[in-house]
Amino acid sequence: MATVELRFSALPEHVRTARLVAAAVARRAGVDEAVLDEVRLAVGEACSRAVGLHQSSGIAAPVKVALIEEEKQFSIEVGDEAPHAVPDTPGAAQDVEPEVEEDEMGLAVISGLVDDVEVSTGQDGGLIRMTWPTTPPPAALL
């Protein structure tokens, strides 16, 4: 299992770099060329979300991105350190804050781009794990 780790300051201008690195590593890992635009867009959305959460919470820690090449799949994990509120009871919050709506919209976009998405959140931060299938390179290229 090969892993590339990327950490960047929670600034919007670094999201583009994360997108470019993710696409390059995904291509090398064997993600289908037709899916690379979706990889770029999904990583950009996940990183932008993490940057926004860090900035709105005043967190100076970097955003963390792990690019993980496994047998027959490639995963990207985008982590933030922003505390995520867990509602006490269903329907308790009638007034939804704009930040929450924006966060939910970002997650909806990611879910629309990636078939295999896992989102985990808690008081210590959140993690979005996105996974794509890979195909091994032809034997002639090895």
mmCIF file of C-alpha atoms in Angstrom:
data_model
loop_
_atom_site.group_PDB
_atom_site.id
_atom_site.type_symbol
_atom_site.label_atom_id
_atom_site.label_comp_id
_atom_site.label_asym_id
_atom_site.label_seq_id
_atom_site.Cartn_x
_atom_site.Cartn_y
_atom_site.Cartn_z
ATOM 1 C CA MET A 1 0.000 0.000 0.000
ATOM 2 C CA ALA A 2 1.557 3.276 -1.138
ATOM 3 C CA THR A 3 0.464 6.515 0.512
ATOM 4 C CA VAL A 4 1.167 10.135 -0.344
ATOM 5 C CA GLU A 5 0.381 12.629 2.400
ATOM 6 C CA LEU A 6 -0.230 16.300 1.805
ATOM 7 C CA ARG A 7 -0.757 18.977 4.436
ATOM 8 C CA PHE A 8 -1.505 22.572 3.582
ATOM 9 C CA SER A 9 -2.442 25.773 5.368
ATOM 10 C CA ALA A 10 -6.190 26.317 5.400
ATOM 11 C CA LEU A 11 -6.120 28.857 2.589
ATOM 12 C CA PRO A 12 -8.249 28.663 -0.574
ATOM 13 C CA GLU A 13 -5.234 29.180 -2.856
ATOM 14 C CA HIS A 14 -3.790 25.805 -1.774
ATOM 15 C CA VAL A 15 -6.861 23.828 -2.858
ATOM 16 C CA ARG A 16 -5.784 23.957 -6.506
ATOM 17 C CA THR A 17 -2.437 22.378 -5.616
ATOM 18 C CA ALA A 18 -4.204 19.567 -3.737
ATOM 19 C CA ARG A 19 -6.412 18.944 -6.785
ATOM 20 C CA LEU A 20 -3.424 18.736 -9.138
ATOM 21 C CA VAL A 21 -1.486 16.392 -6.843
ATOM 22 C CA ALA A 22 -4.548 14.165 -6.355
ATOM 23 C CA ALA A 23 -5.140 13.865 -10.108
ATOM 24 C CA ALA A 24 -1.477 13.049 -10.787
ATOM 25 C CA VAL A 25 -1.330 10.369 -8.095
ATOM 26 C CA ALA A 26 -4.716 8.943 -9.175
ATOM 27 C CA ARG A 27 -3.487 8.654 -12.772
ATOM 28 C CA ARG A 28 -0.330 6.892 -11.625
ATOM 29 C CA ALA A 29 -2.389 4.539 -9.421
ATOM 30 C CA GLY A 30 -4.465 3.403 -12.408
ATOM 31 C CA VAL A 31 -7.698 5.360 -12.017
ATOM 32 C CA ASP A 32 -9.487 5.466 -15.372
ATOM 33 C CA GLU A 33 -8.735 8.619 -17.398
ATOM 34 C CA ALA A 34 -12.461 9.252 -17.859
ATOM 35 C CA VAL A 35 -12.860 9.605 -14.078
ATOM 36 C CA LEU A 36 -9.917 11.951 -13.386
ATOM 37 C CA ASP A 37 -12.054 15.096 -13.752
ATOM 38 C CA GLU A 38 -14.401 13.718 -11.108
ATOM 39 C CA VAL A 39 -11.410 13.016 -8.838
ATOM 40 C CA ARG A 40 -10.213 16.603 -9.280
ATOM 41 C CA LEU A 41 -13.646 18.090 -8.622
ATOM 42 C CA ALA A 42 -14.359 15.883 -5.598
ATOM 43 C CA VAL A 43 -10.973 16.626 -4.012
ATOM 44 C CA GLY A 44 -11.430 20.328 -4.690
ATOM 45 C CA GLU A 45 -14.844 20.287 -3.032
ATOM 46 C CA ALA A 46 -13.625 18.278 -0.012
ATOM 47 C CA CYS A 47 -10.567 20.501 0.455
ATOM 48 C CA SER A 48 -12.594 23.708 0.046
ATOM 49 C CA ARG A 49 -15.009 22.403 2.676
ATOM 50 C CA ALA A 50 -12.141 21.650 5.078
ATOM 51 C CA VAL A 51 -10.575 25.083 4.465
ATOM 52 C CA GLY A 52 -13.916 26.777 5.153
ATOM 53 C CA LEU A 53 -14.433 24.801 8.364
ATOM 54 C CA HIS A 54 -10.935 25.654 9.591
ATOM 55 C CA GLN A 55 -11.330 29.330 8.778
ATOM 56 C CA SER A 56 -14.782 29.667 10.335
ATOM 57 C CA SER A 57 -13.618 27.882 13.499
ATOM 58 C CA GLY A 58 -10.338 29.810 13.748
ATOM 59 C CA ILE A 59 -8.222 26.651 13.495
ATOM 60 C CA ALA A 60 -4.599 27.182 12.468
ATOM 61 C CA ALA A 61 -3.834 23.483 11.920
ATOM 62 C CA PRO A 62 -3.273 22.352 8.339
ATOM 63 C CA VAL A 63 -5.793 20.487 6.227
ATOM 64 C CA LYS A 64 -4.676 16.875 5.753
ATOM 65 C CA VAL A 65 -4.981 14.890 2.536
ATOM 66 C CA ALA A 66 -3.927 11.241 2.200
ATOM 67 C CA LEU A 67 -3.742 9.620 -1.234
ATOM 68 C CA ILE A 68 -3.782 5.863 -0.741
ATOM 69 C CA GLU A 69 -3.019 3.323 -3.457
ATOM 70 C CA GLU A 70 -4.265 -0.149 -2.578
ATOM 71 C CA GLU A 71 -4.783 -3.286 -4.589
ATOM 72 C CA LYS A 72 -7.589 -2.614 -7.087
ATOM 73 C CA GLN A 73 -8.595 0.722 -5.532
ATOM 74 C CA PHE A 74 -7.402 4.258 -4.919
ATOM 75 C CA SER A 75 -8.636 6.302 -1.964
ATOM 76 C CA ILE A 76 -8.353 9.919 -0.955
ATOM 77 C CA GLU A 77 -8.949 11.040 2.606
ATOM 78 C CA VAL A 78 -9.457 14.717 3.391
ATOM 79 C CA GLY A 79 -9.377 15.531 7.082
ATOM 80 C CA ASP A 80 -10.187 18.640 9.062
ATOM 81 C CA GLU A 81 -9.824 19.453 12.750
ATOM 82 C CA ALA A 82 -12.990 21.524 13.091
ATOM 83 C CA PRO A 83 -15.454 20.370 15.745
ATOM 84 C CA HIS A 84 -18.665 19.086 14.201
ATOM 85 C CA ALA A 85 -21.828 19.387 16.255
ATOM 86 C CA VAL A 86 -23.887 16.264 16.603
ATOM 87 C CA PRO A 87 -27.591 17.085 17.048
ATOM 88 C CA ASP A 88 -29.066 15.844 20.345
ATOM 89 C CA THR A 89 -32.443 14.917 18.936
ATOM 90 C CA PRO A 90 -33.779 14.553 15.415
ATOM 91 C CA GLY A 91 -35.428 17.744 14.212
ATOM 92 C CA ALA A 92 -34.136 19.735 17.214
ATOM 93 C CA ALA A 93 -32.578 22.474 15.102
ATOM 94 C CA GLN A 94 -35.323 24.260 13.200
ATOM 95 C CA ASP A 95 -33.154 27.220 12.161
ATOM 96 C CA VAL A 96 -30.398 25.893 9.936
ATOM 97 C CA GLU A 97 -27.340 28.141 9.803
ATOM 98 C CA PRO A 98 -25.990 29.135 6.365
ATOM 99 C CA GLU A 99 -22.659 27.397 7.117
ATOM 100 C CA VAL A 100 -24.486 24.126 7.766
ATOM 101 C CA GLU A 101 -26.450 24.425 4.525
ATOM 102 C CA GLU A 102 -23.232 25.139 2.603
ATOM 103 C CA ASP A 103 -21.537 22.157 4.279
ATOM 104 C CA GLU A 104 -24.423 19.858 3.356
ATOM 105 C CA MET A 105 -24.366 21.160 -0.227
ATOM 106 C CA GLY A 106 -20.642 20.391 -0.477
ATOM 107 C CA LEU A 107 -21.223 16.856 0.774
ATOM 108 C CA ALA A 108 -24.050 16.417 -1.735
ATOM 109 C CA VAL A 109 -21.751 17.503 -4.579
ATOM 110 C CA ILE A 110 -19.069 15.042 -3.453
ATOM 111 C CA SER A 111 -21.632 12.231 -3.193
ATOM 112 C CA GLY A 112 -22.783 13.029 -6.723
ATOM 113 C CA LEU A 113 -19.229 12.787 -8.054
ATOM 114 C CA VAL A 114 -18.022 9.712 -6.171
ATOM 115 C CA ASP A 115 -19.844 6.392 -5.837
ATOM 116 C CA ASP A 116 -17.940 5.243 -2.741
ATOM 117 C CA VAL A 117 -17.858 8.002 -0.092
ATOM 118 C CA GLU A 118 -17.594 7.725 3.685
ATOM 119 C CA VAL A 119 -18.036 10.774 5.912
ATOM 120 C CA SER A 120 -17.212 10.704 9.603
ATOM 121 C CA THR A 121 -17.445 13.676 11.950
ATOM 122 C CA GLY A 122 -16.995 14.347 15.629
ATOM 123 C CA GLN A 123 -15.809 16.881 18.166
ATOM 124 C CA ASP A 124 -12.165 16.402 17.065
ATOM 125 C CA GLY A 125 -12.774 16.933 13.363
ATOM 126 C CA GLY A 126 -14.035 15.191 10.286
ATOM 127 C CA LEU A 127 -12.828 12.898 7.543
ATOM 128 C CA ILE A 128 -14.107 12.335 4.019
ATOM 129 C CA ARG A 129 -12.869 9.124 2.384
ATOM 130 C CA MET A 130 -13.474 8.765 -1.350
ATOM 131 C CA THR A 131 -12.592 5.576 -3.235
ATOM 132 C CA TRP A 132 -12.293 4.720 -6.931
ATOM 133 C CA PRO A 133 -11.502 1.398 -8.633
ATOM 134 C CA THR A 134 -8.170 1.037 -10.433
ATOM 135 C CA THR A 135 -6.975 -1.087 -13.302
ATOM 136 C CA PRO A 136 -3.408 -2.401 -13.366
ATOM 137 C CA PRO A 137 -1.187 -1.087 -16.174
ATOM 138 C CA PRO A 138 -0.585 -3.439 -19.121
ATOM 139 C CA ALA A 139 2.315 -5.838 -18.583
ATOM 140 C CA ALA A 140 4.290 -4.105 -21.351
ATOM 141 C CA LEU A 141 4.437 -0.906 -19.263
ATOM 142 C CA LEU A 142 5.780 -2.625 -16.149
#
